Short mmCIF file of C-alpha atoms in Angstrom, two decimals:
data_model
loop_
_atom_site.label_atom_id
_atom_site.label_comp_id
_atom_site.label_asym_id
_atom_site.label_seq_id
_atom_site.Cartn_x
_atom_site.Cartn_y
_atom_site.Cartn_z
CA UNK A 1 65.65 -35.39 32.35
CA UNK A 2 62.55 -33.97 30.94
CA UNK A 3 61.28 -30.33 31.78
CA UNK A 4 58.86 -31.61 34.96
CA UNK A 5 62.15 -33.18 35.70
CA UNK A 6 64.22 -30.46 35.59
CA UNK A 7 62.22 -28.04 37.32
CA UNK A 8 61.58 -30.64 39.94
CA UNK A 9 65.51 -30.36 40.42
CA UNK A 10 65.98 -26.35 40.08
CA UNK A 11 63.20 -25.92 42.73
CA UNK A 12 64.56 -27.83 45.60
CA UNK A 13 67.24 -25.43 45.90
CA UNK A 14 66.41 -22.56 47.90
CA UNK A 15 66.88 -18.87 46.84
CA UNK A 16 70.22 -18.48 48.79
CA UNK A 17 71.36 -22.03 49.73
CA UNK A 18 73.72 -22.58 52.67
CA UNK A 19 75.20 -19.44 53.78
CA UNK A 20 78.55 -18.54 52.15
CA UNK A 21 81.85 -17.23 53.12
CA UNK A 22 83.50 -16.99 50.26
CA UNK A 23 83.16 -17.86 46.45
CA UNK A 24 84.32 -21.76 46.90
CA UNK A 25 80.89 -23.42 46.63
CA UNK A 26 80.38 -22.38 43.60
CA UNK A 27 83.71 -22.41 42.16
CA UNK A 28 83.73 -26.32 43.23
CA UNK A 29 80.82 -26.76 41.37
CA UNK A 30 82.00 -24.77 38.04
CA UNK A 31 85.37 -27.28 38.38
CA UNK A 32 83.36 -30.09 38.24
CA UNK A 33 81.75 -28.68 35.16
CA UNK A 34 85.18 -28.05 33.08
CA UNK A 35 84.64 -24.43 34.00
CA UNK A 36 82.98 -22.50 30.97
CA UNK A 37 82.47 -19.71 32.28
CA UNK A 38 86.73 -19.86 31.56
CA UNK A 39 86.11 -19.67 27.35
CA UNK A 40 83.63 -16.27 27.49
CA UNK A 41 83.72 -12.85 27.82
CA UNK A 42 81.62 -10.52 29.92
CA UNK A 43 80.18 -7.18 30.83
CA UNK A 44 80.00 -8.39 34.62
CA UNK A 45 77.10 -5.88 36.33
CA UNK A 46 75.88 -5.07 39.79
CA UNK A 47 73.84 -2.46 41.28
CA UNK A 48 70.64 -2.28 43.86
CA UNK A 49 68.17 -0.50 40.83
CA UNK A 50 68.85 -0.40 37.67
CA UNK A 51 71.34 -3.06 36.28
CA UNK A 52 68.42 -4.85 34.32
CA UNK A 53 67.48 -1.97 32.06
CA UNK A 54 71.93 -1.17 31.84
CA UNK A 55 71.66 -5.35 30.48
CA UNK A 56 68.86 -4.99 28.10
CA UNK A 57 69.97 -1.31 26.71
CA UNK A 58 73.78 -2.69 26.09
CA UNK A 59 73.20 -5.99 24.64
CA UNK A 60 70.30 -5.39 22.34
CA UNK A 61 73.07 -2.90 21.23
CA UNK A 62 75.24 -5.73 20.63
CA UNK A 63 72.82 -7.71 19.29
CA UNK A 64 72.03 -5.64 17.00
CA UNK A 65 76.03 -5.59 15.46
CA UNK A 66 75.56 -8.62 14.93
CA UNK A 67 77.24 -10.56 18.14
CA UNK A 68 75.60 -13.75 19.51
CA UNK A 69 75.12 -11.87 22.75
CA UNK A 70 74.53 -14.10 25.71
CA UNK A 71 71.89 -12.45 28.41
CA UNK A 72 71.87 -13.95 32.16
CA UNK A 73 69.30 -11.97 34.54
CA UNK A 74 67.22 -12.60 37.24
CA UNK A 75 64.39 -12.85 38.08
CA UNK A 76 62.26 -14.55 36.07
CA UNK A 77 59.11 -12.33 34.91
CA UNK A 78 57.05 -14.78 32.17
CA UNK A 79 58.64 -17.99 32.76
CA UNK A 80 62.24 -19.89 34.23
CA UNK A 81 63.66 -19.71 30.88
CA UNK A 82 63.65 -15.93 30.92
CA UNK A 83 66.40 -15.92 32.78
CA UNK A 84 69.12 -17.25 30.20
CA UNK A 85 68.28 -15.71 26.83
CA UNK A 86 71.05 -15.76 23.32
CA UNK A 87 70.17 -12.66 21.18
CA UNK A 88 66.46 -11.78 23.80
CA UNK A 89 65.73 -15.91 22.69
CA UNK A 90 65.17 -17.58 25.83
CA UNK A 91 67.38 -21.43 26.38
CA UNK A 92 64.93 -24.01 24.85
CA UNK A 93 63.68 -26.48 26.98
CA UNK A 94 65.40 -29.19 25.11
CA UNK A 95 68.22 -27.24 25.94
CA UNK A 96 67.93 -26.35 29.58
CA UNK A 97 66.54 -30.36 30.09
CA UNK A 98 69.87 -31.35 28.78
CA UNK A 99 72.51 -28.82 30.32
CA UNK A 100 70.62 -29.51 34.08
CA UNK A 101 71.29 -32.72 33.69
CA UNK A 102 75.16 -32.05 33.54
CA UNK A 103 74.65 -29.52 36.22
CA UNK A 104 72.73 -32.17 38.14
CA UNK A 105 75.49 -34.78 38.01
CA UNK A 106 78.19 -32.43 39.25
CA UNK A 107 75.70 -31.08 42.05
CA UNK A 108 76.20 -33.95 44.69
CA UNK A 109 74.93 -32.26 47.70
CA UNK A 110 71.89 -29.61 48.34
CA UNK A 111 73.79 -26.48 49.73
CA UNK A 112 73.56 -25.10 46.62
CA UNK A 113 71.70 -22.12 45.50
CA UNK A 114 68.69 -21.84 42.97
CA UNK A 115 70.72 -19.24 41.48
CA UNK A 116 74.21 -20.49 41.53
CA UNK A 117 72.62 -23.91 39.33
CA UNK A 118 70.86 -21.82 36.99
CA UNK A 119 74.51 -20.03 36.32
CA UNK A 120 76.03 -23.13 35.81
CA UNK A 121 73.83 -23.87 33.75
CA UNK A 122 73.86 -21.10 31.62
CA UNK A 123 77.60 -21.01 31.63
CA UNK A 124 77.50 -24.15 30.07
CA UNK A 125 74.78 -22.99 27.12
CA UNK A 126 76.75 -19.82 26.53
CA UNK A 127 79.91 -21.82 26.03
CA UNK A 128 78.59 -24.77 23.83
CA UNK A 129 76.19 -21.58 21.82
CA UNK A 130 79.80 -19.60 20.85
CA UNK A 131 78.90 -16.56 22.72
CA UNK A 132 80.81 -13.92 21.35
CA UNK A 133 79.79 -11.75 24.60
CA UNK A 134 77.80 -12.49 27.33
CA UNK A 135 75.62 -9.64 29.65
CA UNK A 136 76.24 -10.75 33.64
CA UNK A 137 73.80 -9.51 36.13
CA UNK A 138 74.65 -10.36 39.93
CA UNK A 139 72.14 -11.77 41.67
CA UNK A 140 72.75 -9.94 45.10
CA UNK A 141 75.58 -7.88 46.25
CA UNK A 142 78.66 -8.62 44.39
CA UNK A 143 81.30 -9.60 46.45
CA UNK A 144 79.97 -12.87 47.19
CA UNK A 145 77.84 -13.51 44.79
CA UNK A 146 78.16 -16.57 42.40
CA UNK A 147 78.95 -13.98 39.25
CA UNK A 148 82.14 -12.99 40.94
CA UNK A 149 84.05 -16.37 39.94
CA UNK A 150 84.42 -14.57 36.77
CA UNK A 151 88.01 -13.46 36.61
CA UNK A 152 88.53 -10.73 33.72
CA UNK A 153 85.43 -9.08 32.13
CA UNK A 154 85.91 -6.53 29.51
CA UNK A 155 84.15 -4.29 31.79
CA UNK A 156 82.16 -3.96 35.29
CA UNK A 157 78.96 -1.90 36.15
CA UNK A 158 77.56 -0.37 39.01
CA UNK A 159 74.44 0.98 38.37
CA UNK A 160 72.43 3.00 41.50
CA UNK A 161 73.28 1.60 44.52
CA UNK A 162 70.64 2.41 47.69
CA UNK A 163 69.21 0.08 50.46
CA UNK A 164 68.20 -3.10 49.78
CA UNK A 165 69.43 -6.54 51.28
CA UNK A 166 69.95 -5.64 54.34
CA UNK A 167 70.07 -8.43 56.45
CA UNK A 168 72.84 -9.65 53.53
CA UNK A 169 74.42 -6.98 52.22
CA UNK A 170 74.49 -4.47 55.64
CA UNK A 171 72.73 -1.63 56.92
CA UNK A 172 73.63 1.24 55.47
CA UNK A 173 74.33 2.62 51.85
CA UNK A 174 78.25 2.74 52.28
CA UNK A 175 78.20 -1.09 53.37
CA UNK A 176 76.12 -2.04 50.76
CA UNK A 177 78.37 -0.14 48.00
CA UNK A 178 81.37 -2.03 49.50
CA UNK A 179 79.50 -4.97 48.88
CA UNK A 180 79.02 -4.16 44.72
CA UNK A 181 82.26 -2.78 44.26
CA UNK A 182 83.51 -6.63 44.81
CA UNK A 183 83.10 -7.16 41.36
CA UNK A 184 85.32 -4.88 40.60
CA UNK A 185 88.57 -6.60 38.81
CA UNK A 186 92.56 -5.52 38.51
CA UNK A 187 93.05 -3.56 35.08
CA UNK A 188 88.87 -3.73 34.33
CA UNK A 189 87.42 -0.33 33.61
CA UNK A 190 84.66 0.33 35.65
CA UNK A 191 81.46 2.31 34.83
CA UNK A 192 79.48 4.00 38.02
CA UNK A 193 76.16 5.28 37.41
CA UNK A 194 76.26 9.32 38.20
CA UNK A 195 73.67 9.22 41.35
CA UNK A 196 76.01 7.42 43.13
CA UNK A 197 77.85 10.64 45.04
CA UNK A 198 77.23 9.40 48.45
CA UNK A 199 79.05 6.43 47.89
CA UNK A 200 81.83 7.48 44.97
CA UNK A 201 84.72 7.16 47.26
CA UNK A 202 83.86 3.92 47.98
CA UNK A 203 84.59 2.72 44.68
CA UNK A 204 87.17 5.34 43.78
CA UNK A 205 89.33 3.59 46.16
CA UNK A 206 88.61 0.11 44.80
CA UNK A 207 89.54 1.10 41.55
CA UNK A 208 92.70 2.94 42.60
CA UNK A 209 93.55 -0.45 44.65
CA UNK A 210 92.92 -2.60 41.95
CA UNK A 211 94.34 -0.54 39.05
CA UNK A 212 91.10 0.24 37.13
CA UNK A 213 89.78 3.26 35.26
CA UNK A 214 86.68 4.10 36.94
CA UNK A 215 83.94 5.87 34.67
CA UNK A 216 81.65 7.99 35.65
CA UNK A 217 79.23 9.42 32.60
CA UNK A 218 79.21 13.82 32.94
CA UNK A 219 75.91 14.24 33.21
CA UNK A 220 76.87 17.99 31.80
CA UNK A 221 77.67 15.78 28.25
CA UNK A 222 73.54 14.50 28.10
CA UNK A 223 72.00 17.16 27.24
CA UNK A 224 68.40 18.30 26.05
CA UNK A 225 66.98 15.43 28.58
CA UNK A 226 63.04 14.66 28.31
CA UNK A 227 61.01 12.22 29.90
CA UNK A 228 56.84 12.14 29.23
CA UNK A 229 54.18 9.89 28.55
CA UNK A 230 56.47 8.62 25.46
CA UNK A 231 59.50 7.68 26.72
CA UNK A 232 63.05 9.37 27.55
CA UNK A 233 64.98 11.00 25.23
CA UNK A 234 68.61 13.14 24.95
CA UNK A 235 71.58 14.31 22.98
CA UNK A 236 75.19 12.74 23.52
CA UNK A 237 77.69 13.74 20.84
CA UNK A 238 75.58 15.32 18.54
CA UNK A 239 73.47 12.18 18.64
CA UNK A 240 69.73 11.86 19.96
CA UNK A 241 68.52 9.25 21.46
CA UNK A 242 64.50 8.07 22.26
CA UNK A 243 64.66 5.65 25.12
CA UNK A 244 61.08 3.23 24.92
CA UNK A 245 61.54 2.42 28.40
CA UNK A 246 59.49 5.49 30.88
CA UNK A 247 61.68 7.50 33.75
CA UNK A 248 64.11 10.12 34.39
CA UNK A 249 65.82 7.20 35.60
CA UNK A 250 66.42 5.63 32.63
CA UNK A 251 68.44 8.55 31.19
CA UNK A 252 70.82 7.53 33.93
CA UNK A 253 70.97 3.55 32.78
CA UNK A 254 71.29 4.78 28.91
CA UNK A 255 73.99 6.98 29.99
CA UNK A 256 75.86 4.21 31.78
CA UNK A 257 74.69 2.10 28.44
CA UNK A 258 76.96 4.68 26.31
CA UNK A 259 79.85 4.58 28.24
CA UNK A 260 79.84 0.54 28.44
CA UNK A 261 79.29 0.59 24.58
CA UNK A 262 82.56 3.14 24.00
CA UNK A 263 84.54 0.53 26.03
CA UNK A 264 83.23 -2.46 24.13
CA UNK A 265 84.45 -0.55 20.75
CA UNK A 266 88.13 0.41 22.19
CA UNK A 267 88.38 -3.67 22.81
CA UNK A 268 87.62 -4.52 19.54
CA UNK A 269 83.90 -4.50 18.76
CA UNK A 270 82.15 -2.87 15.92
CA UNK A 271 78.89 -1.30 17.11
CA UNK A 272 77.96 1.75 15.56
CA UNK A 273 75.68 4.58 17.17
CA UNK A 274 72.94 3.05 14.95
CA UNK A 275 73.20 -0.04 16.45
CA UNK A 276 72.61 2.05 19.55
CA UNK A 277 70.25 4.48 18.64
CA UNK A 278 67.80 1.27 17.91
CA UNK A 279 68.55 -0.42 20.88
CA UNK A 280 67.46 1.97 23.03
CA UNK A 281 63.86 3.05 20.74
CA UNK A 282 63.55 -1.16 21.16
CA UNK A 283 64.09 -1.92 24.66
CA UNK A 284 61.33 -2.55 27.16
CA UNK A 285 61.97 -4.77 29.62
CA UNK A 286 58.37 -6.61 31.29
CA UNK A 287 57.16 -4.94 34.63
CA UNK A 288 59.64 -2.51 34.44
CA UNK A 289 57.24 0.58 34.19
CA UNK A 290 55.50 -1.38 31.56
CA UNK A 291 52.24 0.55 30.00
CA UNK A 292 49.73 -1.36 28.94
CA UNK A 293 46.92 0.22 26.89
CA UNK A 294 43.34 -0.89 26.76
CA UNK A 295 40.34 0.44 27.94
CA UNK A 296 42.08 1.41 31.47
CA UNK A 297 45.64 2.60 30.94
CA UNK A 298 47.66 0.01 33.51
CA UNK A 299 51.04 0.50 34.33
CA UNK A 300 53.44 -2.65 36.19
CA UNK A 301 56.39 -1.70 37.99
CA UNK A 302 58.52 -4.21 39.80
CA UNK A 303 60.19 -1.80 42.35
CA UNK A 304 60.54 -3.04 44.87
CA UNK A 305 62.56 -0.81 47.68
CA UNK A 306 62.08 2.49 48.42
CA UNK A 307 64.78 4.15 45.74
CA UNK A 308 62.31 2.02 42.72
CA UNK A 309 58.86 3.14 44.40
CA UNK A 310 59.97 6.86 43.96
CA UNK A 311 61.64 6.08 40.35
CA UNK A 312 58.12 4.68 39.43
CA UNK A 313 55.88 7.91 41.01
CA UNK A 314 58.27 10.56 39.49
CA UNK A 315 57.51 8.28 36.10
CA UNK A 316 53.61 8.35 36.87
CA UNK A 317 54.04 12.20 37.42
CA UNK A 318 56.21 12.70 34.12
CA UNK A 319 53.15 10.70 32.17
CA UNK A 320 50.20 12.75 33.39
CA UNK A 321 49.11 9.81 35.90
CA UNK A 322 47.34 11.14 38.92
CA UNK A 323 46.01 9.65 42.15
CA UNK A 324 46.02 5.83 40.61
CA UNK A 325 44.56 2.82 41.79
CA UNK A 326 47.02 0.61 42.68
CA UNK A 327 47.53 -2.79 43.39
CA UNK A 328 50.33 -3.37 45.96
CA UNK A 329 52.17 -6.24 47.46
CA UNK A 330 55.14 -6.62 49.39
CA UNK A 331 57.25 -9.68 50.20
CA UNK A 332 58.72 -8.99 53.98
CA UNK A 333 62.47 -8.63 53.23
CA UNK A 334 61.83 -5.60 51.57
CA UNK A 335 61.19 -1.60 53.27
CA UNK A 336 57.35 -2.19 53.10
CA UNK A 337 57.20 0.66 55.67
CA UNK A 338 58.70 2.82 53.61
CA UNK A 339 57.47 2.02 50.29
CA UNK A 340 53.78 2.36 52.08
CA UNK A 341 54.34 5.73 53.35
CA UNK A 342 55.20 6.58 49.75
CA UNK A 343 52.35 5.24 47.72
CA UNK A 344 49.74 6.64 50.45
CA UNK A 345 50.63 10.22 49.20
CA UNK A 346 50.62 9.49 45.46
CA UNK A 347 47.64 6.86 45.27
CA UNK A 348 43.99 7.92 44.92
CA UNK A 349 42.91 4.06 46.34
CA UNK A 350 44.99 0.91 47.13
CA UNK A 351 44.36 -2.66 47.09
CA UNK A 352 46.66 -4.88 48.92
CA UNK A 353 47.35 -8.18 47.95
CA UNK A 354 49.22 -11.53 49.15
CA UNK A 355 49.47 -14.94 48.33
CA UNK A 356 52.08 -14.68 45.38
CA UNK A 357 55.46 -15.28 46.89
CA UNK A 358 56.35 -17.91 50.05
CA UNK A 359 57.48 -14.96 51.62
CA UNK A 360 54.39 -12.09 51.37
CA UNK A 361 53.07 -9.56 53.62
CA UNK A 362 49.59 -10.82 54.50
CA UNK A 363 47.23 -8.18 52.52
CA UNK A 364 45.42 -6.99 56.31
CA UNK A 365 48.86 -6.37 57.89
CA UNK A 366 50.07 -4.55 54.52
CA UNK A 367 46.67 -2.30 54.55
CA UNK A 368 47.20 -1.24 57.91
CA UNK A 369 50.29 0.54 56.70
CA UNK A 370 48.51 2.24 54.27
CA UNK A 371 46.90 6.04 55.04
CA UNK A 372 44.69 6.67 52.03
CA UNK A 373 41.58 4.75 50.41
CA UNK A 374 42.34 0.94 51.01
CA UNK A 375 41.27 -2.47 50.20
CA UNK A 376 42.47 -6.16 50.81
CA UNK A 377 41.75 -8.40 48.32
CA UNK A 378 42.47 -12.14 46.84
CA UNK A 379 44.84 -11.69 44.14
CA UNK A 380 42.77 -13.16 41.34
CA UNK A 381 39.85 -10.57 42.30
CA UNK A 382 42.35 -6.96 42.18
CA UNK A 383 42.57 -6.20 38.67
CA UNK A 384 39.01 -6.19 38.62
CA UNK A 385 38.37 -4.05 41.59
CA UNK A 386 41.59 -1.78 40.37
CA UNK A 387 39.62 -1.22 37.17
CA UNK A 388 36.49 -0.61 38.98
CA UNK A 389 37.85 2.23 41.23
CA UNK A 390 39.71 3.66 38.00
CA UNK A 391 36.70 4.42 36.50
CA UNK A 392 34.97 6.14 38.97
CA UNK A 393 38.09 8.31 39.93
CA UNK A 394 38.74 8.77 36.33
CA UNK A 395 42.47 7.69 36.77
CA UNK A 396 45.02 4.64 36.38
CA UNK A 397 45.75 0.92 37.48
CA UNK A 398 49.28 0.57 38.98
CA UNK A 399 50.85 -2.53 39.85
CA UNK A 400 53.53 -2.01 42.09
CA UNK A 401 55.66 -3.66 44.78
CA UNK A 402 57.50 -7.33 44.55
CA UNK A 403 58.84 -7.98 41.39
CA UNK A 404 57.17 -11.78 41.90
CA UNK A 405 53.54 -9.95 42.47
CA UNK A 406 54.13 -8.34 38.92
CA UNK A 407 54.94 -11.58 37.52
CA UNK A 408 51.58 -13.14 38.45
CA UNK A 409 49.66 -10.12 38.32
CA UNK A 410 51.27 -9.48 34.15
CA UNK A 411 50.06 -13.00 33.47
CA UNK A 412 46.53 -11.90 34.59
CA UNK A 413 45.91 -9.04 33.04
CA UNK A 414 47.62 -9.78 29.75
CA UNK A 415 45.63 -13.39 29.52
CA UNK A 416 42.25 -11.07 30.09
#
C-alpha cells in the first residue's frame, strides 16, 4: 500500500463502526494480529475533558527520562499521523503504509471502526518500536471502548468527567462516570481528577470491587495556584511548577500529571521532578487554548461541550480577553444549545460557520441560537471578518466549538 492507499482504506470505516456489545470485535481483530498490544505497558486514560493535556503533561515527562514513550490520542488536529506519535514524532508514512497493510489483511469485513484500525495499528508500531511505555487515551467512554482490551496497565486515569456522548454513553453525569470507570482494572491504582465529587462514589466503589487504590490529588497539597495571560503555575512539595498550557483547568490535569508520575516511579521508573518541571513549561497541545500572536491576538480552543466552553471563557477572563470575536461551529452531537447560551454572554460578535465536518450545524440554524452581534459566514471568509470586527471593538479572535472546525480553521490562519 502506498499513503493514497492507505488512507483510502482508514476512511471507509466509519467513526463508530457497527454497534458493539462488548469488546469482541476488536479483540478478534487484535488475535488475528498476534496481539501486541500483549508485549507493552500503559498508562490507560479516560475522561470527558481533559485526558489529552493529562497524556501530553505525563509523557513528555517520560520522554524527557529518557523512555521511548509511545503516545496514542485522538483526534487528529494537523494531520492522520498525529494520532500515533513515539517521543511527540508522529508514525512515518512509510511506517503507517506498511503496518495498515497488516491491519488490512486481518480486517476481513467492514464493521470495524476508524478508530479501532488506527489502534491496531499503532499497537503494532509501538510493539515492533520497543516502547518502553505507551500513553492510552480512550476514544469514547471506557467500558466499551477498543482501549479496554488492555488487561494490566501500570495505572488508569479519569480525568473530569461531565456530559458528553449522550446518545452513547447515557444521559446523565452518574451514567456517563459508570461508563469511564470501565477501564478501571483489578490491583491498578487509579488516579481521579479532584472535580469529580458528584460522581466519586461511582468510582470509589469500582475500585473497592476491583481491589484498586483509587487516587485522588488534595487539592489542599497545590498550593500558591496562578493562572494569567502566561500560563498556570503552583507549588507541590516544595516544588514550583509553570504550566505553558492557559486555564485554571490545567492545574487540575498537572495535578493528576503528578500523581500518575509518583506511581510510574514506585513501579520502577526513574523520572525526576526535573524531568517534570520541563514537561510541563514545554507542553502545548494544538487548539487546546492555543494563543497565537500576530497583529490580532487569536486564541483556538477545541471545546467542545458545555464543561470545555466554560474552561475556555474562565481562561479568556484569566488573560485579560474581553468581549471577543469569535468564530463558532458546532457539529450536532454536541450541547450546541448550551454552548450558545454561553458564548452569547461572553462574546462581543460571533460568526458562525459550517461546512467542516459531515456532521455540522448549518451556520443560519447555529446563528439563530445566538443572542448577541452575529454573522454567518463561509468558512474560508471568517478569519477575515473575525479580524475585521476585532479591530473595531478593540478585542480578540476566538475559535471555538468542534474540535474538527479548529483543525481546519488552525490550518488557515497559521498558512496566512
Amino acid at each position: 500500500m502506498d499513503y493514497e492507499q492507505s488512507m483510502k482504506f482508514i476512511n471507509k470505516y466509519t467513526k463508530s463502526g457497527a454497534r458493539i456489545k462488548d469488546l469482541s470485535r476488536i479483540m478478534t481483530l487484535m488475535e488475528k494480529l498476534g496481539n501486541p498490544q500483549n508485549d507493552l505497558k500503559f498508562v490507560h486514560i479516560a475522561g470527558t475533558n481533559g485526558k489529552g493535556s493529562v497524556l501530553e503533561l505525563t509523557s513528555q515527562a517520560l520522554i524527557n527520562a529518557g523512555y521511548t514513550t509511545g503516545q496514542f490520542t485522538s483526534p487528529y488536529i494537523r494531520c492522520y499521523e498525529d494520532r500515533i506519535r513515539i517521543n511527540s514524532e508522529n508514525i512515518s508514512e512509510e511506517d503507517l503504509c506498511r503496518f495498515c497493510e497488516i491491519t488490512a489483511k486481518a480486517a476481513e469485513k467492514d464493521e470495524y471502526s476508524q478508530f479501532e484500525i488506527t489502534m491496531a495499528i499503532a499497537m503494532l508500531y509501538f510493539k515492533e518500536k520497543k516502547c518502553d511505555i505507551v500513553f492510552l487515551e480512550a476514544g469514547i467512554g471506557g467500558l466499551l471502548d477498543s482501549t479496554n482490551i488492555i488487561e494490566d496497565p501500570l495505572v488508569c486515569v479519569i480525568t473530569s468527567v461531565s456530559l458528553d456522548h449522550t446518545a452513547i454513553l447515557g444521559s446523565t453525569v452518574e451514567q456517563i462516570a459508570m461508563q469511564k470507570a470501565g477501564i478501571i482494572k483489578r490491583g491498578c491504582p487509579a488516579v481521579l481528577s479532584w472535580n469529580n465529587s458528584r460522581t466519586e462514589l461511582i468510582f470509589a466503589k469500582e475500585c473497592i470491587l476491583k481491589d484498586s487504590q483509587l487516587i485522588i490529588p488534595d487539592r489542599d497539597e497545590f498550593t500558591n495556584c496562578t493562572n494569567n495571560a502566561d500560563g498556570c503555575s503552583f507549588t507541590y512539595k516544595g516544588n514550583e511548577y509553570k504550566i505553558k498550557m492557559h486555564g485554571s483547568h490545567q492545574i487540575i490535569n498537572a495535578a493528576d500529571a503528578v500523581k500518575v508520575i509518583e506511581i510510574l516511579r514506585e513501579k520502577g521508573f526513574d523520572i525526576s521532578d526535573e524531568n517534570v518541571k520541563e514537561s510541563f513549561s514545554q507542553v502545548q497541545i494544538p487548539a487546546r487554548t492555543e494563543i497565537i500572536e500576530g497583529d490580532i491576538k487569536t486564541v483556538i480552543d477545541g471545546g467542545h461541550n458545555p464543561a470545555g466552553v466554560t474552561a475556555l471563557l474562565s481562561t479568556l477572563d484569566a488573560a485579560g480577553i474581553e468581549k471577543p470575536v469569535m468564530i463558532f461551529g458546532m457539529v450536532s452531537t454536541k450541547d450546541s444549545d448550551t454552548a450558545a447560551m454561553l458564548i452569547s454572554a461572553a462574546a462581543g460578535a460571533v460568526i458562525c460557520v459550517d461546512s467542516f465536518a459531515p456532521d455540522c450545524i448549518v451556520r443560519h440554524a447555529l446563528a439563530e441560537k445566538i443572542t448577541c452581534e452575529k454573522y454567518s459566514s463561509d468558512i474560508s471568509d471568517a478569519y477575515p471578518l473575525a479580524k475585521q470586527l476585532a479591530r473595531q471593538k478593540n478585542t480578540s479572535v476566538v475559535v471555538c466549538g468542534s474540535l474538527y472546525l479548529t483543525e481546519k480553521m488552525r490550518k488557515i490562519i497559521i498558512n496566512k
